[in-house]
Short mmCIF file of C-alpha atoms and ligand atoms in Angstrom, two decimals:
data_model
loop_
_atom_site.label_atom_id
_atom_site.label_comp_id
_atom_site.label_asym_id
_atom_site.label_seq_id
_atom_site.Cartn_x
_atom_site.Cartn_y
_atom_site.Cartn_z
CA MET A 282 -0.05 -0.02 -0.04
CA TRP A 283 1.34 3.46 -1.11
CA ASP A 284 1.62 6.46 1.44
CA ARG A 285 -0.29 8.91 -0.88
CA LEU A 286 -2.21 9.00 -4.10
CA LEU A 287 -3.01 12.21 -5.56
CA VAL A 288 -5.93 12.22 -7.84
CA ASP A 289 -8.49 14.40 -9.69
CA CYS A 290 -5.53 16.77 -11.27
CA ASN A 291 -3.60 17.46 -14.54
CA LEU A 292 -0.07 16.74 -14.31
CA ALA A 293 2.70 18.84 -16.17
CA THR A 294 5.18 16.10 -15.86
CA MET A 295 7.97 17.81 -17.79
CA ASP A 296 9.05 14.42 -18.42
CA PRO A 297 10.41 14.39 -22.20
CA ALA A 298 9.30 10.66 -22.24
CA VAL A 299 5.71 11.66 -21.80
CA PRO A 300 4.42 13.06 -25.34
CA GLY A 301 3.09 16.54 -25.83
CA ALA A 302 3.45 19.99 -24.33
CA PHE A 303 4.65 19.92 -20.86
CA GLY A 304 4.73 16.25 -20.64
CA ALA A 305 1.16 16.69 -19.65
CA ILE A 306 -1.42 14.23 -18.47
CA GLU A 307 -4.86 15.23 -17.87
CA ASN A 308 -7.06 13.40 -15.50
CA GLY A 309 -3.71 12.08 -14.14
CA ALA A 310 -2.82 10.44 -10.79
CA VAL A 311 0.53 10.17 -8.72
CA GLY A 312 1.52 7.61 -6.24
CA ILE A 313 3.92 8.18 -3.44
CA GLN A 314 5.73 6.10 -1.15
CA ASP A 315 8.75 6.84 1.29
CA GLY A 316 9.17 10.31 0.02
CA ARG A 317 9.28 9.28 -3.67
CA ILE A 318 7.15 9.01 -6.77
CA VAL A 319 6.34 5.20 -7.20
CA ARG A 320 3.99 5.63 -10.30
CA VAL A 321 2.60 8.50 -12.59
CA GLY A 322 -0.23 7.98 -15.22
CA ARG A 323 -3.69 8.65 -15.97
CA ARG A 324 -6.32 7.95 -13.16
CA THR A 325 -7.69 4.97 -14.94
CA GLU A 326 -4.45 3.43 -15.09
CA LEU A 327 -3.46 3.79 -11.51
CA ALA A 328 -7.10 2.58 -10.45
CA GLY A 329 -6.12 -0.89 -9.19
CA PHE A 330 -3.70 0.71 -6.52
CA GLN A 331 -4.35 1.54 -2.80
CA ALA A 332 -2.68 4.39 -0.76
CA ARG A 333 -3.40 5.21 3.01
CA SER A 334 -4.28 8.71 1.77
CA VAL A 335 -6.33 9.25 -1.51
CA GLU A 336 -6.29 13.10 -2.09
CA ALA A 337 -8.56 14.84 -4.68
CA LEU A 338 -7.14 17.98 -6.00
CA HIS A 339 -10.33 19.22 -7.79
CA GLY A 340 -8.74 19.75 -11.18
CA ALA A 341 -5.57 21.53 -10.10
CA TRP A 342 -2.23 21.43 -12.08
CA VAL A 343 0.66 19.70 -10.60
CA THR A 344 4.26 20.36 -11.64
CA PRO A 345 7.50 19.30 -10.30
CA GLY A 346 8.54 21.49 -7.38
CA LEU A 347 10.51 24.53 -8.72
CA VAL A 348 14.29 24.39 -8.91
CA ASP A 349 16.10 27.69 -8.44
CA CYS A 350 19.56 26.54 -9.53
CA HIS A 351 21.41 29.88 -9.14
CA THR A 352 20.83 32.33 -6.16
CA HIS A 353 23.11 34.12 -3.58
CA LEU A 354 20.53 34.57 -1.30
CA VAL A 355 22.62 34.38 1.88
CA PHE A 356 24.23 37.73 2.54
CA GLY A 357 24.21 40.73 5.21
CA GLY A 358 22.51 44.00 4.70
CA ASN A 359 21.04 44.90 1.32
CA ARG A 360 21.79 47.51 -1.60
CA ALA A 361 18.61 49.72 -1.72
CA GLY A 362 20.65 52.56 -1.53
CA GLU A 363 22.51 51.63 -4.81
CA PHE A 364 19.20 50.96 -6.54
CA GLU A 365 18.67 54.64 -5.87
CA GLN A 366 21.86 55.55 -7.25
CA ARG A 367 21.50 53.60 -10.39
CA LEU A 368 18.18 55.11 -10.94
CA GLU A 369 19.95 58.67 -10.94
CA GLY A 370 22.36 57.16 -13.91
CA ALA A 371 25.10 55.43 -12.07
CA THR A 372 25.94 52.37 -13.93
CA TYR A 373 26.66 48.89 -11.83
CA GLU A 374 30.25 48.92 -13.04
CA GLU A 375 30.75 52.32 -12.02
CA ILE A 376 29.53 51.48 -8.61
CA ALA A 377 31.56 48.45 -8.20
CA ARG A 378 34.72 50.49 -9.09
CA ALA A 379 33.85 52.88 -6.62
CA GLY A 380 34.15 50.49 -3.95
CA GLY A 381 30.33 49.76 -3.69
CA GLY A 382 28.69 47.05 -5.13
CA ILE A 383 29.76 43.54 -4.13
CA ALA A 384 32.31 45.18 -1.73
CA SER A 385 29.58 46.70 0.32
CA THR A 386 27.72 43.48 0.64
CA VAL A 387 31.01 41.84 1.78
CA LYS A 388 31.49 44.37 4.58
CA ALA A 389 27.95 43.66 5.84
CA THR A 390 28.28 39.89 5.50
CA ARG A 391 31.71 39.98 7.27
CA ALA A 392 30.11 41.70 9.97
CA ALA A 393 27.21 39.59 10.75
CA THR A 394 27.42 36.55 12.98
CA LEU A 395 26.48 33.04 11.73
CA ASP A 396 22.92 33.44 13.39
CA GLU A 397 22.29 36.78 12.21
CA LEU A 398 23.25 35.58 8.65
CA VAL A 399 20.76 32.75 8.77
CA GLU A 400 17.95 34.87 10.04
CA ALA A 401 18.65 37.67 7.70
CA SER A 402 18.32 35.22 5.01
CA ARG A 403 15.57 33.10 6.01
CA PRO A 404 12.66 35.60 4.75
CA ARG A 405 14.34 35.38 1.39
CA LEU A 406 14.43 31.61 1.36
CA LYS A 407 10.70 31.50 2.75
CA GLY A 408 9.70 33.93 -0.15
CA LEU A 409 11.37 31.63 -2.77
CA MET A 410 9.48 28.42 -1.03
CA GLN A 411 6.17 30.41 -1.11
CA GLY A 412 6.70 30.92 -4.75
CA GLY A 413 7.00 26.95 -5.26
CA VAL A 414 10.75 26.49 -4.71
CA THR A 415 11.53 23.06 -3.39
CA THR A 416 15.34 23.09 -4.24
CA VAL A 417 17.51 26.07 -3.97
CA GLU A 418 21.24 26.31 -4.81
CA ILE A 419 22.88 28.96 -2.48
CA LYS A 420 26.35 30.53 -3.45
CA SER A 421 28.79 31.98 -1.12
CA GLY A 422 30.97 34.70 -2.57
CA TYR A 423 30.45 37.78 -0.34
CA GLY A 424 32.97 36.63 2.45
CA LEU A 425 36.07 36.47 0.30
CA ASP A 426 38.18 35.49 3.33
CA ILE A 427 38.04 31.97 4.70
CA GLU A 428 36.27 32.68 7.87
CA THR A 429 33.41 34.41 6.28
CA GLU A 430 33.05 32.03 3.17
CA LEU A 431 32.71 29.11 5.82
CA LYS A 432 30.08 31.16 7.50
CA MET A 433 28.17 31.85 4.65
CA LEU A 434 28.01 27.97 3.47
CA ARG A 435 27.34 27.05 7.19
CA ALA A 436 24.55 29.40 7.12
CA ALA A 437 22.98 28.05 3.94
CA LYS A 438 23.19 24.40 5.42
CA ALA A 439 21.41 25.79 8.60
CA LEU A 440 18.78 27.11 6.50
CA GLY A 441 18.53 23.73 4.74
CA GLU A 442 18.35 22.02 7.81
CA SER A 443 15.39 24.02 9.46
CA GLU A 444 13.05 24.44 6.42
CA PRO A 445 11.62 22.05 4.09
CA VAL A 446 13.53 22.71 1.11
CA ARG A 447 16.59 21.09 -0.67
CA VAL A 448 19.63 23.34 -0.50
CA GLU A 449 22.53 22.74 -2.51
CA ARG A 450 25.50 24.72 -1.69
CA THR A 451 28.34 26.19 -4.14
CA LEU A 452 31.48 27.90 -3.13
CA LEU A 453 31.64 31.06 -5.30
CA ALA A 454 35.42 31.43 -4.81
CA LEU A 455 36.28 34.25 -7.06
CA HIS A 456 33.36 36.72 -7.11
CA ALA A 457 35.15 40.03 -6.45
CA LEU A 458 38.68 41.27 -5.28
CA PRO A 459 38.37 42.12 -1.66
CA PRO A 460 39.68 45.62 -0.90
CA GLU A 461 42.53 44.44 1.14
CA PHE A 462 43.93 42.63 -1.92
CA ARG A 463 43.75 45.31 -4.25
CA GLU A 464 47.19 45.61 -5.07
CA ARG A 465 47.59 41.83 -4.62
CA ARG A 466 45.19 39.94 -7.10
CA ASP A 467 47.57 37.05 -7.36
CA GLU A 468 47.79 36.54 -3.73
CA PHE A 469 44.04 36.42 -3.50
CA VAL A 470 43.49 34.06 -6.40
CA ALA A 471 46.14 31.71 -4.48
CA LEU A 472 44.15 32.10 -1.30
CA ALA A 473 40.87 31.30 -2.88
CA THR A 474 42.41 28.27 -4.77
CA ASN A 475 44.90 26.83 -2.43
CA SER A 476 43.16 27.46 0.93
CA ILE A 477 39.54 28.44 0.68
CA LEU A 478 38.61 25.72 -1.65
CA PRO A 479 40.33 22.81 -0.03
CA THR A 480 39.14 23.85 3.34
CA VAL A 481 35.58 23.94 2.00
CA ALA A 482 35.97 20.69 0.24
CA GLU A 483 37.53 18.80 3.22
CA GLN A 484 34.52 20.04 5.27
CA GLY A 485 31.97 18.99 2.88
CA LEU A 486 30.35 22.62 2.73
CA ALA A 487 29.78 22.79 -1.04
CA THR A 488 29.45 20.57 -3.91
CA ALA A 489 30.27 22.75 -6.55
CA VAL A 490 32.59 25.64 -7.38
CA ASP A 491 31.69 29.06 -9.13
CA ALA A 492 33.59 32.27 -10.25
CA PHE A 493 32.75 35.47 -11.94
CA CYS A 494 34.52 35.54 -15.28
CA GLU A 495 34.23 39.31 -16.19
CA GLY A 496 36.18 42.53 -16.67
CA ILE A 497 35.05 43.57 -13.16
CA GLY A 498 35.65 40.04 -11.67
CA PHE A 499 38.29 37.62 -12.81
CA THR A 500 40.29 36.78 -15.94
CA PRO A 501 39.93 33.33 -17.71
CA ASP A 502 43.50 32.36 -16.49
CA GLU A 503 42.50 33.17 -12.93
CA VAL A 504 39.43 31.10 -13.04
CA ARG A 505 41.34 28.25 -14.81
CA ALA A 506 43.52 28.18 -11.73
CA LEU A 507 40.33 27.69 -9.74
CA PHE A 508 38.83 25.03 -11.67
CA GLU A 509 42.26 22.98 -11.69
CA ALA A 510 41.76 22.87 -7.96
CA ALA A 511 38.24 22.27 -8.12
CA GLN A 512 38.83 19.06 -10.45
CA ASP A 513 41.59 17.93 -7.87
CA HIS A 514 39.08 18.02 -5.01
CA GLY A 515 36.16 16.58 -6.77
CA LEU A 516 33.93 19.43 -6.74
CA LYS A 517 31.45 20.20 -9.59
CA ILE A 518 31.92 23.31 -11.49
CA LYS A 519 29.65 26.24 -12.78
CA LEU A 520 30.67 29.79 -14.18
CA HIS A 521 29.22 33.27 -14.17
CA ALA A 522 30.15 33.83 -17.88
CA GLU A 523 29.61 36.40 -20.65
CA GLN A 524 27.03 38.54 -18.44
CA LEU A 525 28.58 42.03 -19.49
CA SER A 526 31.08 41.09 -22.24
CA ASN A 527 32.42 38.21 -23.95
CA LEU A 528 35.59 36.78 -22.45
CA HIS A 529 34.92 33.17 -23.78
CA GLY A 530 34.09 32.03 -20.26
CA ALA A 531 31.76 29.40 -21.61
CA ALA A 532 34.20 27.64 -23.61
CA LEU A 533 36.66 27.63 -20.72
CA ALA A 534 33.87 26.11 -18.40
CA ALA A 535 33.27 23.39 -21.10
CA ASP A 536 37.03 22.50 -21.00
CA TYR A 537 36.58 21.54 -17.47
CA GLY A 538 33.55 19.71 -17.85
CA ALA A 539 31.45 22.10 -16.11
CA LEU A 540 27.48 21.66 -15.23
CA SER A 541 26.48 25.14 -16.33
CA ALA A 542 27.46 28.57 -17.63
CA ASP A 543 25.43 31.26 -16.15
CA HIS A 544 23.91 34.51 -17.61
CA LEU A 545 25.35 34.18 -21.23
CA GLU A 546 24.02 37.48 -22.54
CA HIS A 547 27.18 38.14 -24.46
CA VAL A 548 27.99 34.37 -25.54
CA ASP A 549 28.93 33.81 -29.10
CA GLU A 550 28.24 30.62 -31.45
CA GLU A 551 31.78 29.19 -30.52
CA GLY A 552 30.76 29.32 -27.06
CA VAL A 553 27.41 27.76 -27.54
CA ALA A 554 29.11 24.85 -29.65
CA ALA A 555 31.42 24.30 -26.80
CA MET A 556 28.48 24.00 -24.10
CA ALA A 557 26.83 21.65 -26.51
CA ARG A 558 29.98 19.41 -26.95
CA ALA A 559 30.13 19.31 -23.14
CA HIS A 560 26.51 18.72 -22.42
CA MET A 561 26.38 21.82 -20.27
CA VAL A 562 23.07 23.73 -19.30
CA ALA A 563 22.66 27.42 -20.11
CA VAL A 564 21.28 29.04 -17.05
CA LEU A 565 19.28 32.12 -17.88
CA LEU A 566 18.87 34.91 -15.32
CA PRO A 567 16.26 37.41 -16.56
CA GLY A 568 16.30 39.20 -13.13
CA ALA A 569 19.78 40.62 -13.43
CA PHE A 570 18.96 41.49 -17.21
CA TYR A 571 16.02 43.57 -16.06
CA ALA A 572 17.40 45.24 -13.03
CA LEU A 573 20.43 46.32 -14.94
CA LYS A 574 18.41 47.38 -17.82
CA GLU A 575 20.60 45.28 -20.18
CA THR A 576 19.63 45.33 -23.69
CA HIS A 577 21.69 42.47 -25.12
CA ARG A 578 19.69 39.30 -24.78
CA PRO A 579 21.27 35.85 -24.41
CA PRO A 580 21.04 33.92 -27.84
CA VAL A 581 18.07 31.79 -27.20
CA ASP A 582 17.71 30.74 -30.95
CA LEU A 583 21.38 29.57 -31.05
CA LEU A 584 20.96 27.67 -27.70
CA ARG A 585 17.97 25.98 -29.17
CA ARG A 586 19.69 25.29 -32.48
CA TYR A 587 22.61 23.49 -30.52
CA LYS A 588 20.05 21.82 -28.21
CA VAL A 589 21.92 23.20 -25.26
CA PRO A 590 19.29 22.97 -22.33
CA MET A 591 18.25 26.16 -20.79
CA ALA A 592 17.53 26.75 -17.08
CA VAL A 593 15.98 29.63 -15.70
CA ALA A 594 16.82 30.91 -12.16
CA THR A 595 16.24 34.02 -9.86
CA ASP A 596 19.95 34.73 -9.30
CA CYS A 597 18.57 36.19 -5.90
CA ASN A 598 21.30 38.63 -4.83
CA PRO A 599 21.27 42.23 -3.05
CA GLY A 600 22.94 43.80 -6.21
CA THR A 601 21.65 43.03 -9.55
CA SER A 602 18.80 40.79 -8.87
CA PRO A 603 16.84 41.30 -5.64
CA VAL A 604 14.34 38.74 -6.81
CA LEU A 605 11.98 36.59 -4.49
CA SER A 606 9.62 35.14 -7.20
CA PRO A 607 10.52 32.25 -9.27
CA THR A 608 7.36 32.31 -11.32
CA LEU A 609 8.08 35.99 -12.24
CA MET A 610 11.35 34.80 -13.49
CA MET A 611 9.68 32.28 -15.75
CA GLY A 612 7.55 35.13 -17.11
CA MET A 613 10.33 37.26 -17.70
CA ALA A 614 12.18 34.61 -19.37
CA CYS A 615 9.17 34.37 -21.91
CA THR A 616 8.73 38.19 -22.25
CA LEU A 617 12.23 39.32 -22.28
CA PHE A 618 14.24 36.40 -23.66
CA GLY A 619 11.73 34.78 -25.87
CA LEU A 620 11.27 31.30 -24.23
CA THR A 621 7.97 29.74 -24.54
CA PRO A 622 6.09 28.95 -21.19
CA GLU A 623 7.10 25.28 -21.52
CA GLU A 624 10.55 25.93 -22.02
CA ALA A 625 10.42 28.51 -18.86
CA LEU A 626 8.76 25.83 -16.89
CA ALA A 627 11.39 23.34 -17.93
CA GLY A 628 13.98 25.79 -17.17
CA MET A 629 12.87 26.19 -13.68
CA THR A 630 12.39 22.45 -13.11
CA ARG A 631 14.05 19.85 -15.11
CA GLU A 632 16.88 21.78 -16.59
CA GLY A 633 17.49 23.60 -13.14
CA ALA A 634 17.97 20.09 -11.75
CA ARG A 635 20.38 19.24 -14.85
CA ALA A 636 22.40 22.46 -14.05
CA LEU A 637 22.93 20.83 -10.38
CA GLY A 638 23.66 17.55 -11.56
CA LEU A 639 20.51 16.45 -9.90
CA GLN A 640 18.48 15.28 -13.03
CA ASP A 641 18.15 11.82 -11.72
CA GLU A 642 16.64 12.82 -8.37
CA ILE A 643 14.23 15.95 -9.16
CA GLY A 644 12.97 18.24 -11.95
CA THR A 645 10.14 15.85 -13.37
CA ILE A 646 7.21 14.19 -12.22
CA SER A 647 8.43 10.56 -12.87
CA ALA A 648 8.50 7.29 -11.23
CA GLY A 649 11.82 6.96 -9.14
CA LYS A 650 12.28 10.49 -8.51
CA ALA A 651 11.86 12.36 -5.18
CA ALA A 652 8.25 13.51 -4.57
CA ASP A 653 8.87 17.22 -4.86
CA LEU A 654 5.68 18.84 -6.33
CA CYS A 655 3.66 21.94 -6.46
CA VAL A 656 -0.15 22.14 -6.77
CA TRP A 657 -1.35 25.29 -8.85
CA ARG A 658 -4.75 26.45 -8.97
CA VAL A 659 -4.53 27.47 -12.51
CA GLY A 660 -6.40 26.40 -15.71
CA ARG A 661 -3.20 25.70 -17.69
CA PRO A 662 0.35 25.53 -16.99
CA ALA A 663 1.30 28.83 -19.22
CA GLU A 664 -0.50 30.63 -16.27
CA LEU A 665 2.53 30.17 -14.24
CA CYS A 666 4.52 32.44 -16.57
CA TYR A 667 1.60 34.66 -17.68
CA TRP A 668 0.50 36.29 -14.20
CA ILE A 669 2.85 38.89 -13.06
CA GLY A 670 2.85 38.57 -9.10
CA LEU A 671 1.25 35.32 -9.05
CA GLN A 672 0.59 33.90 -5.64
CA GLY A 673 2.61 30.67 -5.12
CA PRO A 674 1.20 27.24 -5.24
CA GLU A 675 -1.72 26.10 -3.37
CA ARG A 676 0.24 23.22 -2.09
CA ARG A 677 4.23 22.33 -1.83
CA ILE A 678 5.19 18.78 -1.25
CA VAL A 679 8.94 18.07 -0.65
CA ALA A 680 9.83 14.33 -0.20
CA GLY A 681 6.42 13.47 -0.16
CA MET A 682 5.25 15.56 2.58
CA ASP A 683 3.23 18.74 2.64
CA ALA A 684 5.59 21.56 3.42
N1 DI6 B 972 26.88 38.25 -11.08
C1 DI6 B 972 25.82 38.88 -10.58
O1 DI6 B 972 24.96 39.17 -11.31
C2 DI6 B 972 25.91 38.55 -9.12
N2 DI6 B 972 27.11 38.33 -9.00
C3 DI6 B 972 27.54 37.93 -10.22
O2 DI6 B 972 28.84 37.48 -10.30
C4 DI6 B 972 25.96 40.31 -8.65
C5 DI6 B 972 26.07 40.24 -7.08
C6 DI6 B 972 25.93 41.53 -6.51
O3 DI6 B 972 25.97 42.82 -7.40
O4 DI6 B 972 26.04 41.58 -5.38
FE1 FE B 973 24.89 35.24 -10.00
#
């Protein structure tokens, strides 16, 4: 006997093995046992099975739980003041070069205790959860010293242990040059590569490494050094690439077997081809594009042509993407980047999971995967992208439990 059987619902399984848009199954049913999906199909196909609890969802749509595969949601303070400066005409790069931007968040993050950091970040995590997120990736990168990077990752861990959500932790080891290393770039890169990364790996505080490859961030050669160390320590690799300019970061990441390259507004065909060959995911972040009023869009048609899977994420961060709504990002991926609603929902479920290397565990409604589900009171899945300011799902289920 199963634990639960959800009936009287329509399923957007997002499983490519289910034919048709959204992998949809109307009049569907989902069987759940021990936190996992055991059977998915039409209600009539599951008619012979019994469950301790049979729950009618009155025609709601069920999707996989949303996977937000790129966030920086643990940080101290916020940057509403810089928002005002940008509205008066200052650019993100100008603010960064003047010592604001990431550096100001670094200061506030270093000053916070572990508990303060956890409690400052919890409302943001809850915001994403209310929007339907059941798995979230959280990056460090506002510490830029060993103590604070560890503190950020511990804060992310504590959040995952105290809220019903899966948290994946990434060491963003090269995010910005801390002020105390202004004249000593090489020393900082060496610190990140030879000290921070190995310590994080030994303590099991992160499963992946990331860097910001950009004019205002780190050069391809600096990133390469970090990725060599990541490979030595068995950490997965991701890269902020081609957000503001084209430094050929996507191709570099491909050389190291990265899971994803993220942003990609300025990636060229060579970069896209390299990503395709390396089976990477393109993580699109419309929140940052919107907040920075960028005009150069990621080449969605090229990504489609080369069959590079596209994920969509919030990039929740205090500077360029103070975003707490996953469905708003799905809508913006459609309106600003030209994704279809089906691609946008795949981007926040199946492909988000792939961008974390979790495609066998989460991201579609398929037998064998974790029972992470959202129940939406909508008439069709496209409504998740269509409404601006949509309330989250009516129910969120994580590992088979209402959460
Ligand atoms: N790219 C981004 O959009 C964020 N980090 C990055 O490497 C911005 C982070 C911030 O401004 O605080
Ligand atoms: Fe980011």
